Short mmCIF file of C-alpha atoms and ligand atoms in Angstrom, two decimals:
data_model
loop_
_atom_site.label_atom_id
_atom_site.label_comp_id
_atom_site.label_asym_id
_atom_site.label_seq_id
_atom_site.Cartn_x
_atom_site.Cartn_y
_atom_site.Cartn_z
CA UNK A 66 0.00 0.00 0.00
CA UNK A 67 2.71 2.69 0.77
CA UNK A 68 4.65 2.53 -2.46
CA UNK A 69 6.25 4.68 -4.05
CA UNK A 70 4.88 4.83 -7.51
CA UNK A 71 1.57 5.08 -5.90
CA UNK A 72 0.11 8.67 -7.23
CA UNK A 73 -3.19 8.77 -5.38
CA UNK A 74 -5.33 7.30 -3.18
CA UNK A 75 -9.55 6.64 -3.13
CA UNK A 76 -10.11 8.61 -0.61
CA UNK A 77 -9.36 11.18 1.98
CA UNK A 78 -11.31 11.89 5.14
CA UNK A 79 -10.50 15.39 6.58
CA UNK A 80 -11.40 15.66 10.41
CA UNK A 81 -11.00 18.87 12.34
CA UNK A 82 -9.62 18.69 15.95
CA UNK A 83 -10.74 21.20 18.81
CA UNK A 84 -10.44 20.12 21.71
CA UNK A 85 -11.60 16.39 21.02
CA UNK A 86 -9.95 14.39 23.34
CA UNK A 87 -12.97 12.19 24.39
CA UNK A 88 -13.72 11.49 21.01
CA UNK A 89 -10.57 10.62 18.48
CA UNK A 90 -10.25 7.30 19.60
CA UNK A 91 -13.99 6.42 19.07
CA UNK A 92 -13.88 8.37 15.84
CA UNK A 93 -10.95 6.40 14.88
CA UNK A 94 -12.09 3.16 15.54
CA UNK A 95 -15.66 3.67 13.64
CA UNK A 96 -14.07 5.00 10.67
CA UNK A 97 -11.66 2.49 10.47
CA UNK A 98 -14.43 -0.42 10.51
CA UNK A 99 -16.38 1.25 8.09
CA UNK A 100 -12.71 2.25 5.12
CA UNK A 101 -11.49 -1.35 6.08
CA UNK A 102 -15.48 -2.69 5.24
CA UNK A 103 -15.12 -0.70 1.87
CA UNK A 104 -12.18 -1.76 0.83
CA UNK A 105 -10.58 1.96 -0.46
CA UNK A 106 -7.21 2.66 0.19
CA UNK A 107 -7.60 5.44 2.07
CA UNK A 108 -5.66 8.01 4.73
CA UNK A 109 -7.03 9.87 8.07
CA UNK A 110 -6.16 13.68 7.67
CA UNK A 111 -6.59 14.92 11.78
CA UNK A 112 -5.99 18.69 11.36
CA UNK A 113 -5.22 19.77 15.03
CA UNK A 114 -7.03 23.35 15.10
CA UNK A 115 -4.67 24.51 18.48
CA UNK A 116 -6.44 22.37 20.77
CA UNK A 117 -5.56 22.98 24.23
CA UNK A 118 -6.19 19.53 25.62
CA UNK A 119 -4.70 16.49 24.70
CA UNK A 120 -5.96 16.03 21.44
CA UNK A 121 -2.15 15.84 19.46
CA UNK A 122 -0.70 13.63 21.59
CA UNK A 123 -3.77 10.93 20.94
CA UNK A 124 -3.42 11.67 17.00
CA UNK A 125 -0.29 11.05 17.07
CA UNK A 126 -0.06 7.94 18.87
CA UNK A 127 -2.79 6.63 16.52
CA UNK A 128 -0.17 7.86 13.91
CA UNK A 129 2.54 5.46 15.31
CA UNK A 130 0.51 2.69 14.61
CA UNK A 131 -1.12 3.41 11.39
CA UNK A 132 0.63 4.84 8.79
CA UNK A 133 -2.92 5.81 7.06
CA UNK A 134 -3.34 8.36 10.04
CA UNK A 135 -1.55 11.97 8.76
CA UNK A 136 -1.92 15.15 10.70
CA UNK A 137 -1.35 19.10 10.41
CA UNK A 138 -0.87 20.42 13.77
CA UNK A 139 -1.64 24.49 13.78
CA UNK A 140 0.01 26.85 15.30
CA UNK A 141 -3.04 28.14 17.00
CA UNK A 142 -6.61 28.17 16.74
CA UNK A 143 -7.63 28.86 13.05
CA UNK A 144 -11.76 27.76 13.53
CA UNK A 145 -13.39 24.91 12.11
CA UNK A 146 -13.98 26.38 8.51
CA UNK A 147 -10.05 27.05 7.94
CA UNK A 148 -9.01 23.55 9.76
CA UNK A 149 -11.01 21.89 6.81
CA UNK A 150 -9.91 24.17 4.26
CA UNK A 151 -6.05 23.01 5.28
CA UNK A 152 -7.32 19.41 5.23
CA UNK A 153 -8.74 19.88 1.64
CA UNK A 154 -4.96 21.60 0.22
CA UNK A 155 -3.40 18.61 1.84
CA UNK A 156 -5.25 15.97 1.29
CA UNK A 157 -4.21 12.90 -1.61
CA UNK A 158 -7.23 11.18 -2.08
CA UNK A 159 -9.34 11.62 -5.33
CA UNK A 160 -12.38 11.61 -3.14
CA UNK A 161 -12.65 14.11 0.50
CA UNK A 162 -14.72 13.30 2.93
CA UNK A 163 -15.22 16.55 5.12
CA UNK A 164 -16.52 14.94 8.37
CA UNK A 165 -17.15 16.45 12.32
CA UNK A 166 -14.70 14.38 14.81
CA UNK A 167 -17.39 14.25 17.87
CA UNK A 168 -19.40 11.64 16.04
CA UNK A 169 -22.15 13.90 15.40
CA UNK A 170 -22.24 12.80 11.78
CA UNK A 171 -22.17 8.92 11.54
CA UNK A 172 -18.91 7.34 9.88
CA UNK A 173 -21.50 4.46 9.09
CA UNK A 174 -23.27 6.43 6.23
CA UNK A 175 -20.21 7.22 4.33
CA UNK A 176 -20.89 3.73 2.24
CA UNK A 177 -24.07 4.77 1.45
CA UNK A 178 -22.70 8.60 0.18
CA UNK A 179 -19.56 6.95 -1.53
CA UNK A 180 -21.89 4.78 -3.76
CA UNK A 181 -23.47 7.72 -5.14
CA UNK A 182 -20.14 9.25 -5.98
CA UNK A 183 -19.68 6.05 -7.95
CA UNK A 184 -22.87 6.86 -9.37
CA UNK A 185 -21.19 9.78 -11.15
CA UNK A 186 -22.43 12.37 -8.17
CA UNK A 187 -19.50 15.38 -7.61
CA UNK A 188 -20.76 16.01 -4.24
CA UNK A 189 -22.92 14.32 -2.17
CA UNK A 190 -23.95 15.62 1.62
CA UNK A 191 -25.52 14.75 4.33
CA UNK A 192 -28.78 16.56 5.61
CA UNK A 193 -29.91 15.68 9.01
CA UNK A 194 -33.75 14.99 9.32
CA UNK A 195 -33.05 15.91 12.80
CA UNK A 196 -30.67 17.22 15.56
CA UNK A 197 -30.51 15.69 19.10
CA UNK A 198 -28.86 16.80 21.56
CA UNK A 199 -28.54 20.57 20.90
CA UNK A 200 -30.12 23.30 23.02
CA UNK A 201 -32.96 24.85 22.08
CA UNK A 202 -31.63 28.38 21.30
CA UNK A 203 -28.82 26.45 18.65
CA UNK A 204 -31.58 24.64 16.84
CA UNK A 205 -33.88 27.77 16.80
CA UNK A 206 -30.86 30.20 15.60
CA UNK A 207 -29.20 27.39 13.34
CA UNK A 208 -32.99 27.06 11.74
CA UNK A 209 -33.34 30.75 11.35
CA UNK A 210 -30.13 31.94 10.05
CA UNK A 211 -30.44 29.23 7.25
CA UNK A 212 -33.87 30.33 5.87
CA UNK A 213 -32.73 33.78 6.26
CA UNK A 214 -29.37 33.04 3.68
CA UNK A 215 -31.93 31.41 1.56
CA UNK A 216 -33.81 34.64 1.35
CA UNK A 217 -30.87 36.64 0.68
CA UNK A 218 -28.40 34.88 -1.28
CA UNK A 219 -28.30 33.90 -4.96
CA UNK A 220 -27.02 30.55 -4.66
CA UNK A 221 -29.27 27.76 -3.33
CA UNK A 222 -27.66 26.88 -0.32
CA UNK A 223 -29.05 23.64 1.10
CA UNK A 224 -30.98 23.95 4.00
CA UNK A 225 -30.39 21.63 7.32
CA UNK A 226 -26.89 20.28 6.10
CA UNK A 227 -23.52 20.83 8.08
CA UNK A 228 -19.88 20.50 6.45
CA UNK A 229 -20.52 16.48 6.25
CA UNK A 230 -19.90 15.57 2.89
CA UNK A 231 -17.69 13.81 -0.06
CA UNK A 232 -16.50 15.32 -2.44
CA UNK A 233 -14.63 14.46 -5.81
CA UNK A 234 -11.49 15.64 -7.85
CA UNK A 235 -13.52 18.07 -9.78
CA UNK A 236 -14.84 20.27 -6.83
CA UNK A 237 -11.86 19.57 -4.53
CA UNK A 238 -9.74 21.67 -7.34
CA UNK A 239 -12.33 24.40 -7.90
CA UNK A 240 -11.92 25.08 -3.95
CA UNK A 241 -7.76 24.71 -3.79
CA UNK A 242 -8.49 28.08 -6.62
CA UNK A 243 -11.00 29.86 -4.43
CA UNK A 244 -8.60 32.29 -2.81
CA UNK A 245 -11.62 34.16 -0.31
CA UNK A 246 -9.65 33.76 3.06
CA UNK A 247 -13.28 34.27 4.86
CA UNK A 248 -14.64 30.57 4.33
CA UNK A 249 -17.99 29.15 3.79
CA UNK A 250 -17.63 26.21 2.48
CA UNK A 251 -20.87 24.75 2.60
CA UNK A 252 -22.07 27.94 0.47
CA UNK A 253 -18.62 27.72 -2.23
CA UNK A 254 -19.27 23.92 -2.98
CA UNK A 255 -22.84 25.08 -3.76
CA UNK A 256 -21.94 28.18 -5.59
CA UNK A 257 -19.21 25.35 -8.11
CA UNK A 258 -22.35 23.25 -9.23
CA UNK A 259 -21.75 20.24 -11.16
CA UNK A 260 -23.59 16.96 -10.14
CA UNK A 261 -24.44 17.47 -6.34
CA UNK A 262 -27.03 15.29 -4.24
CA UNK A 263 -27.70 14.37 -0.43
CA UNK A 264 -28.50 11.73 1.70
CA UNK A 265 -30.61 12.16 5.13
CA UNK A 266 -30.08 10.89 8.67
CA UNK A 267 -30.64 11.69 12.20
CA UNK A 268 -27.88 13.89 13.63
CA UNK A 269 -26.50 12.33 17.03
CA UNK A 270 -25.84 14.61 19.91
CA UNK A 271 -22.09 14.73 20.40
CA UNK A 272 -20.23 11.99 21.77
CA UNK A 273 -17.95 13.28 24.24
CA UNK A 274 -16.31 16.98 25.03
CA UNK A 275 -18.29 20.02 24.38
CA UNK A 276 -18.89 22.41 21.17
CA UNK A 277 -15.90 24.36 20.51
CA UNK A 278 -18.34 26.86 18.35
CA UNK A 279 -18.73 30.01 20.88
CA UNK A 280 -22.01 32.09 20.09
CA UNK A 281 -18.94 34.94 18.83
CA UNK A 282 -17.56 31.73 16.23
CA UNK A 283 -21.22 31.25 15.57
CA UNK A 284 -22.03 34.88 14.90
CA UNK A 285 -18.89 35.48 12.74
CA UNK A 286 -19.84 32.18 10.69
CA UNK A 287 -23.12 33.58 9.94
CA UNK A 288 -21.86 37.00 8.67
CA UNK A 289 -19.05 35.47 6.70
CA UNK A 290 -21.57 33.07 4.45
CA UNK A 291 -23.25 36.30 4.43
CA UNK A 292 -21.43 38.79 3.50
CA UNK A 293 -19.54 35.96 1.12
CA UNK A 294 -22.74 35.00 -1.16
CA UNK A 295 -25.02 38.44 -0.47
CA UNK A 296 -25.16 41.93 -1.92
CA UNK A 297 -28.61 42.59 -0.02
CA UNK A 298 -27.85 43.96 3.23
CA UNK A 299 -26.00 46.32 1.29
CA UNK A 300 -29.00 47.00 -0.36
CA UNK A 301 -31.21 47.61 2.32
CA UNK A 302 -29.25 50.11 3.92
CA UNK A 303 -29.54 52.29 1.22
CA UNK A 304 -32.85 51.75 0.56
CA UNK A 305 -33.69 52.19 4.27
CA UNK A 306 -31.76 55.50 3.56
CA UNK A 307 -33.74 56.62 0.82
CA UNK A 308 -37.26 55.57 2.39
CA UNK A 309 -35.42 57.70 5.94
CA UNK A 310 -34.72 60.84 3.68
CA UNK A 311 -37.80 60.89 1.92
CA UNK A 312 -39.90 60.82 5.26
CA UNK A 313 -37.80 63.84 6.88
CA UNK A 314 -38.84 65.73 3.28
CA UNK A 315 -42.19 65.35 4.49
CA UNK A 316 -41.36 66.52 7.75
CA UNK A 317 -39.24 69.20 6.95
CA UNK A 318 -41.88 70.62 4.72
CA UNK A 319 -44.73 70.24 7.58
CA UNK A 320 -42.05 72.39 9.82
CA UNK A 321 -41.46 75.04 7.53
CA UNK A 322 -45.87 75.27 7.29
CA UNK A 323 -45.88 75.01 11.07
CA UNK A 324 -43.58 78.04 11.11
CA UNK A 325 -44.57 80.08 8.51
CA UNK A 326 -48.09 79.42 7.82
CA UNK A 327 -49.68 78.33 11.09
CA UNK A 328 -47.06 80.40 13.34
CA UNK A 329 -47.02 78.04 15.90
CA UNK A 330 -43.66 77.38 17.96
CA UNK A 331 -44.36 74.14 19.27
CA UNK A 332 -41.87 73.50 21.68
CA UNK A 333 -41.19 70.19 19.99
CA UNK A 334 -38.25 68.45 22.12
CA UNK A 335 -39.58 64.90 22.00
CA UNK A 336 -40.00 65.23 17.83
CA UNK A 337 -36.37 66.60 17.51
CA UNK A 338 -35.45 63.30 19.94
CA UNK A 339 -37.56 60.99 17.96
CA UNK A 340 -35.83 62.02 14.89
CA UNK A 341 -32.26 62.56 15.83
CA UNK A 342 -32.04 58.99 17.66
CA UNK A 343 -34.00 57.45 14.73
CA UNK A 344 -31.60 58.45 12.25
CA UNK A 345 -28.45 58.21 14.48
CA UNK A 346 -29.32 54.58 14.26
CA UNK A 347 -30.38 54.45 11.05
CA UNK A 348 -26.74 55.55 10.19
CA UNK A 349 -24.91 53.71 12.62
CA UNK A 350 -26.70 50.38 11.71
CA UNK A 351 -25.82 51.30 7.76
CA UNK A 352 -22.10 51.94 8.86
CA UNK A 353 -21.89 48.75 10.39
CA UNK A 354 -23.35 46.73 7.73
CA UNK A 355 -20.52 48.62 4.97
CA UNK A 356 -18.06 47.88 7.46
CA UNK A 357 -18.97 44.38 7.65
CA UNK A 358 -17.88 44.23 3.89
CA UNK A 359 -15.00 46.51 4.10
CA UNK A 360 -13.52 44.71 7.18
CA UNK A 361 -14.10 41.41 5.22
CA UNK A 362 -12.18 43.50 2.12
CA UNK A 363 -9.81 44.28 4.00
CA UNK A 364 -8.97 41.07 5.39
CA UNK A 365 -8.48 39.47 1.69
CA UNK A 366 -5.98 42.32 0.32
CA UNK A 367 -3.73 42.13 3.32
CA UNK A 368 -3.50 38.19 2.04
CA UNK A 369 -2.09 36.77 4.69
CA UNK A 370 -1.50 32.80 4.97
CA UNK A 371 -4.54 31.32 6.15
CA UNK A 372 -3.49 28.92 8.15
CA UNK A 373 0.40 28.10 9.98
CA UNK A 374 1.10 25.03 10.23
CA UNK A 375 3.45 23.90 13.50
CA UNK A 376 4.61 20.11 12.76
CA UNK A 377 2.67 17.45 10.02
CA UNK A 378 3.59 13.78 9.18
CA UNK A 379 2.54 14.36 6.02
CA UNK A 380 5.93 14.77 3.44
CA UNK A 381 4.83 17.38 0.41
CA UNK A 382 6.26 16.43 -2.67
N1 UDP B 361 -13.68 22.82 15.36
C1 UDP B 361 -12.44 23.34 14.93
N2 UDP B 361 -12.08 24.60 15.31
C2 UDP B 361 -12.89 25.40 16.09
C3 UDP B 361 -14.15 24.88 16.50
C4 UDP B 361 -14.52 23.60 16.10
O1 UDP B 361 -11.69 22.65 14.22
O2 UDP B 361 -12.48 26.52 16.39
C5 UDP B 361 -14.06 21.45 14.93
C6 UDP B 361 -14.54 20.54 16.05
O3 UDP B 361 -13.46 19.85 16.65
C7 UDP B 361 -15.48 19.61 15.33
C8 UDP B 361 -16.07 20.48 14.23
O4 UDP B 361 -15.16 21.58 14.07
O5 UDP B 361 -14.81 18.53 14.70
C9 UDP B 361 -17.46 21.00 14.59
O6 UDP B 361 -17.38 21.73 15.81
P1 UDP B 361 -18.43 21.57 16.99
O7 UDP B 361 -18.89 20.16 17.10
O8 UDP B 361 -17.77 22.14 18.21
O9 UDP B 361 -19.60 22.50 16.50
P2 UDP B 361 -21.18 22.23 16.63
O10 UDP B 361 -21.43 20.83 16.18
O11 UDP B 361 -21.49 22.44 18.07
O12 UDP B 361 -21.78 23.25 15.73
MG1 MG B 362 -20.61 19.19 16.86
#
């Protein structure tokens, strides 16, 4: 299996680490059953995402024992979005599965998502029918946000699905050439096209540990896909702009009559608060939206790496 001359392998499974201790060795074990049932050749791609526990030192026992285990150990904590992204420029295999390491998606439906690559599919991902396990106010905001991007972006992204998925040669290269250093990747692999499908199942609650996606991770996640796939907010503030200037046109014209015609000097405090708070926050909210984009702008021309990588197993060629 580890010859030289070998140039590729069937498939890559990319697994970001944070903070997963109670759950690599599990995850390891399932998703070995299920590649050795299968019959690919195959290789585990852990990318350590600066975990603070002891997360590396598990991978890379696993790694002493298996030469199919490979990992990219960060220099700190990227987030999930740019772990994956690191897994997907470093991965060999002609296929990538993109896969959660606390179990929540089920190694045991790969099979079933693999034969439908077979079948000619580019992508195929999982949607959950369900979610266990998750408080109330994740499912509720999760649910919202999603029919909100719906509303708002261009490109159908599909609703109820996390980053579970494989995908094949064609779409893996489209994404090494997508240079955005704000990832979405759920939303890019729609935006590419080609042949995509899904499979459904029951999302588990997580196996062990807890989420390492803080409601700030969450929030910036949401504004990247966004900011990344939507023009609209943009939009709306200057359309809330125009509808906010045309109604102090009115006003300002009912002032002048007040003054002029009717001579009546109203004392008017709580109209002049009304308006100046109204539109302070008109404008502020506009401001913030524009800087949303230009902070996002910003980010992409300073071009930075997007990821550092500490130590790897992995020898490039
Ligand atoms: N993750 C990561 N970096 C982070 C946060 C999360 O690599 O900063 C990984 C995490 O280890 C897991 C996946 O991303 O494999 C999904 O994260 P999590 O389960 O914490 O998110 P949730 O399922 O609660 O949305
Ligand atoms: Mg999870």
């Amino acid at each position: 299996m580890e010859t030289k001359d070998m140039v590729s392998i069937d498939m890559t499974v990319v697994l970001p680490i944070y903070n997963e201790e109670a759950n690599i060795n599990t995850l390891y074990d399932r998703l070995t059953i299920i590649l050795k049932k299968m019959q690919l050749t195959y290789e585990l791609l852990f990318v350590n995402d600066g975990s603070t526990d002891q997360s590396l030192k598990i991978i890379k026992s696993l790694a002493m024992h298996d030469t199919q285990v490979k990992y990219l150990d960060f220099s700190r904590n990227f987030g999930h979005q740019i772990a994956v992204t690191a897994g997907l420029n470093t991965a060999k295999g002609k296929t990538v599965t993109i896969i959660d390491a606390d179990l929540q998606d089920p190694p045991e439906l790969i099979p079933n998502m693999y034969e439908k690559i077979m079948e000619g599919w580019n992508v195929v991902y999982a949607r959950r029918r369900n979610r266990k396990g998750e408080g109330i106010l994740k499912k509720i905001t999760a649910k919202l946000f999603y029919r909100l991007l719906t509303k708002v972006t261009s490109v159908p992204i599909p609703l109820d699905t996390g980053d579970f998925r494989i995908i094949d040669k064609k779409i893996i290269q489209v994404l090494k050439n997508m240079p955005e250093q704000s990832k979405f990747l759920r939303g890019q692999i729609s935006w590419i096209g080609f042949k995509q499908t899904f499979v459904e199942y029951d999302r588990d609650p997580r196996y062990g540990g807890k989420t390492g996606y803080t409601y700030r991770k969450m929030i910036r996640f949401a504004l990247d896909g966004i900011t990344a796939f939507s023009n609209i907010p943009l939009k709306i503030a200057s359309l809330a702009g125009f509808i906010v200037s045309g109604i102090s046109f009115l006003l300002i014209l009912y002032s002048l009559y007040g003054r002029f015609i009717l001579k009546n000097y109203a004392p008017g405090w709580a109209s002049i608060m009304i308006s100046v708070l109204f539109l302070g926050g008109i404008q502020l909210i506009c401001l913030g939206i524009i800087g949303e984009y230009i902070s996002r702008m910003n980010i992409n021309i300073r071009n930075r790496p997007l990821y550092i990588v500490n130590e790897s197993n992995i020898e490039y060629s």
